[in-house]
Amino acid sequence: MQASLKHPNFTSAILEWYRIHQRDLPWRGSRDPYAVWLSEIIMQQTRVAQGTPYYRRFLERFPEVSDLATASEEEVLKLWQGLGYYSRARNLHAAARKVAFEWGGKFPESYKGLLELPGVGPYTAAAIASICFELPHPVVDGNVFRVLSRYFDVDIPVDTGPGRRHFDQLAREVMDPGQIGRYNQALMEFGALQCVPANPDCASCPLVQSCGAHAAGTIGQRPVKQGKTRIRKRYFHYVMPIGPDLQTLLIRRGGPGIWQGLYEFPLLEQEADPTPAEIGALITTHCGTRTTIGTITRFNDAPRVHKLSHQHLYTTFWLARAEGLPEGALPLSEAEELPVPVLIAEFMDTVKNSYF
Ligand code: SF4
């Protein structure tokens, strides 16, 4: 431990806790920037149990950054399907192309250089820079906000400019620049396993004697956040045209937006149930006038609620028997190969298994 550390007890307790409790994760111990970057992008906003199979699949399918760079966007989105936040997948692909085609397959070895990669912000750049190159940049993610705000009992809101600056400074004071890669991973792991959001097990925590929030009884109020995210309600009516040989039509969604580049059925976005005339007009818009519509069936009685971070999608599916679908129509089995939002994949599965 270096003598210059401002909070040596905190720092050494975190490192010692990590030595004992760290999980054996597939990217742990790697200093390969490609593998570390891949793990960091996949694990953002994702639980480890959910993200780990994706990490393995990506690395197996794309062992080198050049493999990812030369893949089609559709293949990348398909492999990503189910992880959500699809802009991360598009950025992942764009960043791989930048590394492979502009930088000769080599990741930048500086914090500033890493920030030039699409989808890499201060947190991810600090993680890669410290883990792969031992550059002294502290990571400050949700876990770190929580641990520091509790241990130092800070009531400055983390989602404000002054809060951000305060925590950046604090994170610098407690980091161990002599083993920064290990230390950063230790602090994030401590937040993920020990100082968890709800009901942390303080009795077993090595920091309990000096923890400010524990002494003050403010654990439940740390970290402080100023703004609550406003959730927008949206009402989606997806109409699945289905031909006599079980062909259907999926349309590639334009951007920008949550599902840019993914495929979906013709969509009406409105709160009220669509009338048969509105459904007919929608199908004509996408399929042309040669397609005729027969029976229309509402598939789910109550809308399914699909929750994203800033919006809740109230989704109803409609099946429309159709004759004369246009050339782009695909058999259901082929449509399943396209990258689609998870709720569409689940719907197609239900249709296939229960309806026909
Ligand atoms: S004592 Fe409790 S609140 Fe404080 S750091 Fe440990 S787990 Fe977190």
PDB file of C-alpha atoms in Angstrom, residues 98-355:
ATOM      1  CA  LYS A  98     -12.939   1.951 -36.340  1.00  0.00           C
ATOM      2  CA  VAL A  99     -10.325  -0.164 -34.559  1.00  0.00           C
ATOM      3  CA  ALA A 100     -10.014  -2.661 -37.410  1.00  0.00           C
ATOM      4  CA  PHE A 101     -10.134  -0.363 -40.434  1.00  0.00           C
ATOM      5  CA  GLU A 102      -8.748   2.952 -39.159  1.00  0.00           C
ATOM      6  CA  TRP A 103      -6.342   1.905 -36.414  1.00  0.00           C
ATOM      7  CA  GLY A 104      -4.891  -1.280 -37.871  1.00  0.00           C
ATOM      8  CA  GLY A 105      -6.675  -3.571 -35.416  1.00  0.00           C
ATOM      9  CA  LYS A 106      -5.069  -1.989 -32.345  1.00  0.00           C
ATOM     10  CA  PHE A 107      -7.039  -0.405 -29.512  1.00  0.00           C
ATOM     11  CA  PRO A 108      -5.768   3.004 -28.334  1.00  0.00           C
ATOM     12  CA  GLU A 109      -3.605   2.761 -25.230  1.00  0.00           C
ATOM     13  CA  SER A 110      -4.638   6.110 -23.750  1.00  0.00           C
ATOM     14  CA  TYR A 111      -7.768   7.264 -21.919  1.00  0.00           C
ATOM     15  CA  LYS A 112      -8.297  10.054 -24.458  1.00  0.00           C
ATOM     16  CA  GLY A 113      -7.863   7.713 -27.390  1.00  0.00           C
ATOM     17  CA  LEU A 114     -10.360   5.229 -25.952  1.00  0.00           C
ATOM     18  CA  LEU A 115     -12.933   8.008 -25.615  1.00  0.00           C
ATOM     19  CA  GLU A 116     -12.904   8.355 -29.404  1.00  0.00           C
ATOM     20  CA  LEU A 117     -14.557   4.962 -29.770  1.00  0.00           C
ATOM     21  CA  PRO A 118     -18.330   5.065 -30.385  1.00  0.00           C
ATOM     22  CA  GLY A 119     -20.176   4.004 -27.252  1.00  0.00           C
ATOM     23  CA  VAL A 120     -17.187   4.488 -24.945  1.00  0.00           C
ATOM     24  CA  GLY A 121     -17.737   7.163 -22.282  1.00  0.00           C
ATOM     25  CA  PRO A 122     -15.612   8.161 -19.272  1.00  0.00           C
ATOM     26  CA  TYR A 123     -16.608   5.071 -17.272  1.00  0.00           C
ATOM     27  CA  THR A 124     -15.748   2.502 -19.973  1.00  0.00           C
ATOM     28  CA  ALA A 125     -12.574   4.370 -20.988  1.00  0.00           C
ATOM     29  CA  ALA A 126     -11.421   4.371 -17.342  1.00  0.00           C
ATOM     30  CA  ALA A 127     -12.188   0.664 -17.001  1.00  0.00           C
ATOM     31  CA  ILE A 128     -10.229  -0.327 -20.136  1.00  0.00           C
ATOM     32  CA  ALA A 129      -7.372   2.124 -19.468  1.00  0.00           C
ATOM     33  CA  SER A 130      -6.898   0.873 -15.911  1.00  0.00           C
ATOM     34  CA  ILE A 131      -7.463  -2.854 -16.425  1.00  0.00           C
ATOM     35  CA  CYS A 132      -5.461  -3.215 -19.661  1.00  0.00           C
ATOM     36  CA  PHE A 133      -2.843  -0.486 -19.379  1.00  0.00           C
ATOM     37  CA  GLU A 134      -2.673   0.327 -15.623  1.00  0.00           C
ATOM     38  CA  LEU A 135      -3.424   4.000 -16.304  1.00  0.00           C
ATOM     39  CA  PRO A 136      -4.532   5.803 -13.124  1.00  0.00           C
ATOM     40  CA  HIS A 137      -8.173   6.540 -13.915  1.00  0.00           C
ATOM     41  CA  PRO A 138     -10.818   5.683 -11.312  1.00  0.00           C
ATOM     42  CA  VAL A 139     -14.065   4.162 -12.566  1.00  0.00           C
ATOM     43  CA  VAL A 140     -17.210   5.895 -11.372  1.00  0.00           C
ATOM     44  CA  ASP A 141     -20.330   3.865 -12.119  1.00  0.00           C
ATOM     45  CA  GLY A 142     -23.564   3.276 -10.224  1.00  0.00           C
ATOM     46  CA  ASN A 143     -21.886   0.818  -7.855  1.00  0.00           C
ATOM     47  CA  VAL A 144     -19.095   3.266  -7.058  1.00  0.00           C
ATOM     48  CA  PHE A 145     -21.542   6.149  -6.474  1.00  0.00           C
ATOM     49  CA  ARG A 146     -23.392   3.974  -3.994  1.00  0.00           C
ATOM     50  CA  VAL A 147     -20.361   2.757  -2.054  1.00  0.00           C
ATOM     51  CA  LEU A 148     -18.709   6.188  -1.815  1.00  0.00           C
ATOM     52  CA  SER A 149     -21.923   8.062  -0.998  1.00  0.00           C
ATOM     53  CA  ARG A 150     -22.605   5.617   1.830  1.00  0.00           C
ATOM     54  CA  TYR A 151     -19.115   5.257   3.217  1.00  0.00           C
ATOM     55  CA  PHE A 152     -18.544   9.033   3.246  1.00  0.00           C
ATOM     56  CA  ASP A 153     -22.238   9.752   3.893  1.00  0.00           C
ATOM     57  CA  VAL A 154     -22.454  12.265   1.032  1.00  0.00           C
ATOM     58  CA  ASP A 155     -25.809  13.959   0.462  1.00  0.00           C
ATOM     59  CA  ILE A 156     -24.889  15.819  -2.756  1.00  0.00           C
ATOM     60  CA  PRO A 157     -27.095  14.452  -5.566  1.00  0.00           C
ATOM     61  CA  VAL A 158     -25.036  12.216  -7.843  1.00  0.00           C
ATOM     62  CA  ASP A 159     -26.948  13.272 -10.967  1.00  0.00           C
ATOM     63  CA  THR A 160     -25.863  16.930 -10.865  1.00  0.00           C
ATOM     64  CA  GLY A 161     -22.706  18.689 -12.089  1.00  0.00           C
ATOM     65  CA  PRO A 162     -21.393  19.430  -8.572  1.00  0.00           C
ATOM     66  CA  GLY A 163     -22.240  15.848  -7.511  1.00  0.00           C
ATOM     67  CA  ARG A 164     -20.406  14.382 -10.454  1.00  0.00           C
ATOM     68  CA  ARG A 165     -17.318  16.519  -9.743  1.00  0.00           C
ATOM     69  CA  HIS A 166     -17.422  15.686  -6.044  1.00  0.00           C
ATOM     70  CA  PHE A 167     -17.541  11.936  -6.661  1.00  0.00           C
ATOM     71  CA  ASP A 168     -14.849  12.093  -9.346  1.00  0.00           C
ATOM     72  CA  GLN A 169     -12.585  13.814  -6.820  1.00  0.00           C
ATOM     73  CA  LEU A 170     -13.486  11.358  -4.054  1.00  0.00           C
ATOM     74  CA  ALA A 171     -12.899   8.394  -6.375  1.00  0.00           C
ATOM     75  CA  ARG A 172      -9.425   9.758  -7.117  1.00  0.00           C
ATOM     76  CA  GLU A 173      -8.653  10.136  -3.423  1.00  0.00           C
ATOM     77  CA  VAL A 174      -9.533   6.553  -2.541  1.00  0.00           C
ATOM     78  CA  MET A 175      -8.011   4.790  -5.556  1.00  0.00           C
ATOM     79  CA  ASP A 176      -4.774   2.887  -5.417  1.00  0.00           C
ATOM     80  CA  PRO A 177      -2.762   4.054  -8.462  1.00  0.00           C
ATOM     81  CA  GLY A 178      -0.168   1.372  -7.792  1.00  0.00           C
ATOM     82  CA  GLN A 179      -2.648  -1.406  -8.699  1.00  0.00           C
ATOM     83  CA  ILE A 180      -5.371   0.549 -10.372  1.00  0.00           C
ATOM     84  CA  GLY A 181      -6.777  -2.215 -12.587  1.00  0.00           C
ATOM     85  CA  ARG A 182      -7.284  -4.538  -9.666  1.00  0.00           C
ATOM     86  CA  TYR A 183      -8.530  -1.759  -7.389  1.00  0.00           C
ATOM     87  CA  ASN A 184     -11.181  -0.529  -9.856  1.00  0.00           C
ATOM     88  CA  GLN A 185     -12.507  -4.055 -10.310  1.00  0.00           C
ATOM     89  CA  ALA A 186     -12.490  -4.536  -6.541  1.00  0.00           C
ATOM     90  CA  LEU A 187     -14.578  -1.423  -5.873  1.00  0.00           C
ATOM     91  CA  MET A 188     -17.155  -2.305  -8.544  1.00  0.00           C
ATOM     92  CA  GLU A 189     -17.378  -5.878  -7.272  1.00  0.00           C
ATOM     93  CA  PHE A 190     -17.788  -4.622  -3.701  1.00  0.00           C
ATOM     94  CA  GLY A 191     -20.736  -2.483  -4.842  1.00  0.00           C
ATOM     95  CA  ALA A 192     -22.244  -5.349  -6.817  1.00  0.00           C
ATOM     96  CA  LEU A 193     -22.038  -7.966  -4.055  1.00  0.00           C
ATOM     97  CA  GLN A 194     -21.560  -6.364  -0.638  1.00  0.00           C
ATOM     98  CA  CYS A 195     -22.863  -2.789  -0.590  1.00  0.00           C
ATOM     99  CA  VAL A 196     -25.928  -3.674  -2.666  1.00  0.00           C
ATOM    100  CA  PRO A 197     -28.785  -1.212  -3.330  1.00  0.00           C
ATOM    101  CA  ALA A 198     -31.364  -2.713  -0.933  1.00  0.00           C
ATOM    102  CA  ASN A 199     -30.598  -4.056   2.540  1.00  0.00           C
ATOM    103  CA  PRO A 200     -26.803  -4.454   2.366  1.00  0.00           C
ATOM    104  CA  ASP A 201     -25.398  -6.960   4.837  1.00  0.00           C
ATOM    105  CA  CYS A 202     -23.517  -4.377   6.906  1.00  0.00           C
ATOM    106  CA  ALA A 203     -22.853  -6.858   9.729  1.00  0.00           C
ATOM    107  CA  SER A 204     -20.452  -8.760   7.470  1.00  0.00           C
ATOM    108  CA  CYS A 205     -18.902  -5.633   5.904  1.00  0.00           C
ATOM    109  CA  PRO A 206     -15.227  -4.928   6.669  1.00  0.00           C
ATOM    110  CA  LEU A 207     -15.974  -1.170   6.550  1.00  0.00           C
ATOM    111  CA  VAL A 208     -18.824  -1.172   9.049  1.00  0.00           C
ATOM    112  CA  GLN A 209     -16.831   0.487  11.863  1.00  0.00           C
ATOM    113  CA  SER A 210     -15.966   3.541   9.783  1.00  0.00           C
ATOM    114  CA  CYS A 211     -18.964   3.730   7.425  1.00  0.00           C
ATOM    115  CA  GLY A 212     -20.628   7.159   7.654  1.00  0.00           C
ATOM    116  CA  ALA A 213     -24.092   6.157   6.475  1.00  0.00           C
ATOM    117  CA  HIS A 214     -24.129   3.157   8.805  1.00  0.00           C
ATOM    118  CA  ALA A 215     -23.348   5.417  11.771  1.00  0.00           C
ATOM    119  CA  ALA A 216     -25.855   8.065  10.706  1.00  0.00           C
ATOM    120  CA  GLY A 217     -28.627   5.615   9.780  1.00  0.00           C
ATOM    121  CA  THR A 218     -28.838   7.038   6.255  1.00  0.00           C
ATOM    122  CA  ILE A 219     -28.005   3.935   4.176  1.00  0.00           C
ATOM    123  CA  GLY A 220     -31.460   3.861   2.577  1.00  0.00           C
ATOM    124  CA  GLN A 221     -31.084   7.504   1.473  1.00  0.00           C
ATOM    125  CA  ARG A 222     -27.695   7.101  -0.223  1.00  0.00           C
ATOM    126  CA  PRO A 223     -26.942   7.895  -2.951  1.00  0.00           C
ATOM    127  CA  VAL A 224     -29.133  10.989  -3.253  1.00  0.00           C
ATOM    128  CA  LYS A 225     -30.631  11.532  -6.686  1.00  0.00           C
ATOM    129  CA  GLN A 226     -32.248  14.770  -7.727  1.00  0.00           C
ATOM    130  CA  GLY A 227     -34.282  14.015 -10.793  1.00  0.00           C
ATOM    131  CA  LYS A 228     -36.674  11.172 -11.148  1.00  0.00           C
ATOM    132  CA  THR A 229     -36.853   9.781 -14.658  1.00  0.00           C
ATOM    133  CA  ARG A 230     -40.174  10.594 -16.303  1.00  0.00           C
ATOM    134  CA  ILE A 231     -41.648   7.470 -17.783  1.00  0.00           C
ATOM    135  CA  ARG A 232     -43.414   7.930 -21.101  1.00  0.00           C
ATOM    136  CA  LYS A 233     -46.336   5.629 -21.857  1.00  0.00           C
ATOM    137  CA  ARG A 234     -46.639   4.479 -25.460  1.00  0.00           C
ATOM    138  CA  TYR A 235     -49.319   2.307 -27.062  1.00  0.00           C
ATOM    139  CA  PHE A 236     -48.211  -0.069 -29.808  1.00  0.00           C
ATOM    140  CA  HIS A 237     -50.510  -2.116 -32.004  1.00  0.00           C
ATOM    141  CA  TYR A 238     -48.531  -4.580 -34.081  1.00  0.00           C
ATOM    142  CA  VAL A 239     -50.370  -6.177 -36.972  1.00  0.00           C
ATOM    143  CA  MET A 240     -48.889  -9.460 -38.139  1.00  0.00           C
ATOM    144  CA  PRO A 241     -50.064 -10.253 -41.666  1.00  0.00           C
ATOM    145  CA  ILE A 242     -50.129 -13.995 -42.116  1.00  0.00           C
ATOM    146  CA  GLY A 243     -50.431 -15.616 -45.540  1.00  0.00           C
ATOM    147  CA  PRO A 244     -51.926 -19.022 -46.375  1.00  0.00           C
ATOM    148  CA  ASP A 245     -48.473 -20.673 -46.289  1.00  0.00           C
ATOM    149  CA  LEU A 246     -47.569 -18.968 -43.015  1.00  0.00           C
ATOM    150  CA  GLN A 247     -45.562 -16.204 -44.645  1.00  0.00           C
ATOM    151  CA  THR A 248     -45.414 -12.898 -42.902  1.00  0.00           C
ATOM    152  CA  LEU A 249     -43.923  -9.456 -43.386  1.00  0.00           C
ATOM    153  CA  LEU A 250     -41.372  -7.767 -41.151  1.00  0.00           C
ATOM    154  CA  ILE A 251     -40.176  -4.247 -41.735  1.00  0.00           C
ATOM    155  CA  ARG A 252     -36.785  -2.841 -40.804  1.00  0.00           C
ATOM    156  CA  ARG A 253     -37.233  -0.007 -38.346  1.00  0.00           C
ATOM    157  CA  GLY A 254     -35.584   3.281 -39.278  1.00  0.00           C
ATOM    158  CA  GLY A 255     -33.887   5.566 -36.827  1.00  0.00           C
ATOM    159  CA  PRO A 256     -33.080   7.175 -34.659  1.00  0.00           C
ATOM    160  CA  GLY A 257     -34.739   5.392 -31.776  1.00  0.00           C
ATOM    161  CA  ILE A 258     -34.626   2.456 -29.435  1.00  0.00           C
ATOM    162  CA  TRP A 259     -34.978  -0.283 -32.031  1.00  0.00           C
ATOM    163  CA  GLN A 260     -33.271   1.278 -35.024  1.00  0.00           C
ATOM    164  CA  GLY A 261     -32.180  -1.446 -37.446  1.00  0.00           C
ATOM    165  CA  LEU A 262     -34.357  -4.174 -35.896  1.00  0.00           C
ATOM    166  CA  TYR A 263     -37.323  -5.749 -37.653  1.00  0.00           C
ATOM    167  CA  GLU A 264     -40.947  -5.500 -36.582  1.00  0.00           C
ATOM    168  CA  PHE A 265     -44.482  -6.003 -37.887  1.00  0.00           C
ATOM    169  CA  PRO A 266     -46.464  -3.105 -39.335  1.00  0.00           C
ATOM    170  CA  LEU A 267     -47.173  -0.811 -36.428  1.00  0.00           C
ATOM    171  CA  LEU A 268     -49.904   1.609 -35.427  1.00  0.00           C
ATOM    172  CA  GLU A 269     -49.002   3.783 -32.488  1.00  0.00           C
ATOM    173  CA  GLN A 270     -52.191   5.026 -30.831  1.00  0.00           C
ATOM    174  CA  GLU A 271     -53.994   4.518 -27.544  1.00  0.00           C
ATOM    175  CA  ALA A 272     -57.370   3.382 -28.908  1.00  0.00           C
ATOM    176  CA  ASP A 273     -57.785  -0.024 -30.514  1.00  0.00           C
ATOM    177  CA  PRO A 274     -57.464   0.309 -34.301  1.00  0.00           C
ATOM    178  CA  THR A 275     -60.579  -0.230 -36.396  1.00  0.00           C
ATOM    179  CA  PRO A 276     -60.572  -2.855 -39.198  1.00  0.00           C
ATOM    180  CA  ALA A 277     -60.354   0.048 -41.679  1.00  0.00           C
ATOM    181  CA  GLU A 278     -57.223   1.401 -39.932  1.00  0.00           C
ATOM    182  CA  ILE A 279     -55.639  -2.058 -39.956  1.00  0.00           C
ATOM    183  CA  GLY A 280     -56.513  -2.442 -43.633  1.00  0.00           C
ATOM    184  CA  ALA A 281     -54.944   0.935 -44.454  1.00  0.00           C
ATOM    185  CA  LEU A 282     -51.795  -0.003 -42.521  1.00  0.00           C
ATOM    186  CA  ILE A 283     -51.417  -3.244 -44.442  1.00  0.00           C
ATOM    187  CA  THR A 284     -51.963  -1.458 -47.748  1.00  0.00           C
ATOM    188  CA  THR A 285     -49.260   1.063 -46.841  1.00  0.00           C
ATOM    189  CA  HIS A 286     -46.722  -1.699 -46.246  1.00  0.00           C
ATOM    190  CA  CYS A 287     -47.885  -4.433 -48.611  1.00  0.00           C
ATOM    191  CA  GLY A 288     -49.521  -2.548 -51.477  1.00  0.00           C
ATOM    192  CA  THR A 289     -53.022  -2.761 -52.897  1.00  0.00           C
ATOM    193  CA  ARG A 290     -52.687  -6.326 -54.192  1.00  0.00           C
ATOM    194  CA  THR A 291     -52.760  -7.682 -50.641  1.00  0.00           C
ATOM    195  CA  THR A 292     -56.227  -8.376 -49.319  1.00  0.00           C
ATOM    196  CA  ILE A 293     -57.103  -8.836 -45.663  1.00  0.00           C
ATOM    197  CA  GLY A 294     -59.410 -11.526 -44.308  1.00  0.00           C
ATOM    198  CA  THR A 295     -60.127 -12.230 -40.638  1.00  0.00           C
ATOM    199  CA  ILE A 296     -58.499  -9.930 -38.117  1.00  0.00           C
ATOM    200  CA  THR A 297     -57.918 -11.380 -34.623  1.00  0.00           C
ATOM    201  CA  ARG A 298     -56.808  -9.555 -31.543  1.00  0.00           C
ATOM    202  CA  PHE A 299     -54.148 -11.793 -30.034  1.00  0.00           C
ATOM    203  CA  ASN A 300     -53.814 -10.570 -26.430  1.00  0.00           C
ATOM    204  CA  ASP A 301     -56.826  -9.268 -24.484  1.00  0.00           C
ATOM    205  CA  ALA A 302     -54.885  -6.927 -22.224  1.00  0.00           C
ATOM    206  CA  PRO A 303     -51.875  -5.053 -23.600  1.00  0.00           C
ATOM    207  CA  ARG A 304     -48.498  -6.526 -22.687  1.00  0.00           C
ATOM    208  CA  VAL A 305     -46.373  -3.973 -20.870  1.00  0.00           C
ATOM    209  CA  HIS A 306     -42.770  -3.910 -22.006  1.00  0.00           C
ATOM    210  CA  LYS A 307     -40.695  -1.742 -19.675  1.00  0.00           C
ATOM    211  CA  LEU A 308     -37.705   0.180 -20.958  1.00  0.00           C
ATOM    212  CA  SER A 309     -35.716   2.681 -18.911  1.00  0.00           C
ATOM    213  CA  HIS A 310     -37.638   5.776 -20.051  1.00  0.00           C
ATOM    214  CA  GLN A 311     -40.775   4.354 -21.564  1.00  0.00           C
ATOM    215  CA  HIS A 312     -43.388   1.710 -20.982  1.00  0.00           C
ATOM    216  CA  LEU A 313     -44.762   0.138 -24.125  1.00  0.00           C
ATOM    217  CA  TYR A 314     -48.353  -1.093 -23.899  1.00  0.00           C
ATOM    218  CA  THR A 315     -48.367  -3.577 -26.729  1.00  0.00           C
ATOM    219  CA  THR A 316     -51.224  -5.375 -28.445  1.00  0.00           C
ATOM    220  CA  PHE A 317     -50.723  -7.875 -31.246  1.00  0.00           C
ATOM    221  CA  TRP A 318     -53.187  -8.432 -34.063  1.00  0.00           C
ATOM    222  CA  LEU A 319     -53.185 -11.259 -36.583  1.00  0.00           C
ATOM    223  CA  ALA A 320     -54.492 -10.422 -40.036  1.00  0.00           C
ATOM    224  CA  ARG A 321     -55.087 -13.265 -42.472  1.00  0.00           C
ATOM    225  CA  ALA A 322     -53.779 -12.020 -45.798  1.00  0.00           C
ATOM    226  CA  GLU A 323     -53.745 -13.042 -49.462  1.00  0.00           C
ATOM    227  CA  GLY A 324     -51.215 -11.794 -51.961  1.00  0.00           C
ATOM    228  CA  LEU A 325     -48.430 -10.657 -49.651  1.00  0.00           C
ATOM    229  CA  PRO A 326     -45.638  -8.765 -51.454  1.00  0.00           C
ATOM    230  CA  GLU A 327     -42.276 -10.190 -52.474  1.00  0.00           C
ATOM    231  CA  GLY A 328     -40.478  -9.364 -49.217  1.00  0.00           C
ATOM    232  CA  ALA A 329     -42.770 -11.705 -47.236  1.00  0.00           C
ATOM    233  CA  LEU A 330     -40.933 -14.580 -45.539  1.00  0.00           C
ATOM    234  CA  PRO A 331     -41.918 -17.952 -44.114  1.00  0.00           C
ATOM    235  CA  LEU A 332     -42.247 -17.668 -40.336  1.00  0.00           C
ATOM    236  CA  SER A 333     -39.202 -19.911 -39.837  1.00  0.00           C
ATOM    237  CA  GLU A 334     -37.022 -17.465 -41.832  1.00  0.00           C
ATOM    238  CA  ALA A 335     -38.545 -14.399 -40.203  1.00  0.00           C
ATOM    239  CA  GLU A 336     -37.325 -15.780 -36.872  1.00  0.00           C
ATOM    240  CA  GLU A 337     -33.725 -15.458 -38.084  1.00  0.00           C
ATOM    241  CA  LEU A 338     -33.967 -11.666 -38.349  1.00  0.00           C
ATOM    242  CA  PRO A 339     -32.968  -9.412 -35.445  1.00  0.00           C
ATOM    243  CA  VAL A 340     -36.172  -8.340 -33.720  1.00  0.00           C
ATOM    244  CA  PRO A 341     -37.108  -6.801 -30.351  1.00  0.00           C
ATOM    245  CA  VAL A 342     -37.643  -9.496 -27.733  1.00  0.00           C
ATOM    246  CA  LEU A 343     -41.375  -8.936 -27.483  1.00  0.00           C
ATOM    247  CA  ILE A 344     -41.711  -9.635 -31.241  1.00  0.00           C
ATOM    248  CA  ALA A 345     -39.559 -12.798 -30.930  1.00  0.00           C
ATOM    249  CA  GLU A 346     -41.747 -14.034 -28.067  1.00  0.00           C
ATOM    250  CA  PHE A 347     -44.894 -13.274 -30.006  1.00  0.00           C
ATOM    251  CA  MET A 348     -43.689 -15.165 -33.092  1.00  0.00           C
ATOM    252  CA  ASP A 349     -42.835 -18.087 -30.857  1.00  0.00           C
ATOM    253  CA  THR A 350     -46.308 -18.108 -29.317  1.00  0.00           C
ATOM    254  CA  VAL A 351     -47.945 -17.868 -32.738  1.00  0.00           C
ATOM    255  CA  LYS A 352     -45.858 -20.756 -34.025  1.00  0.00           C
ATOM    256  CA  ASN A 353     -46.421 -23.001 -31.012  1.00  0.00           C
ATOM    257  CA  SER A 354     -50.006 -22.343 -30.159  1.00  0.00           C
ATOM    258  CA  TYR A 355     -51.828 -21.093 -33.167  1.00  0.00           C
TER     259      TYR A 355
END
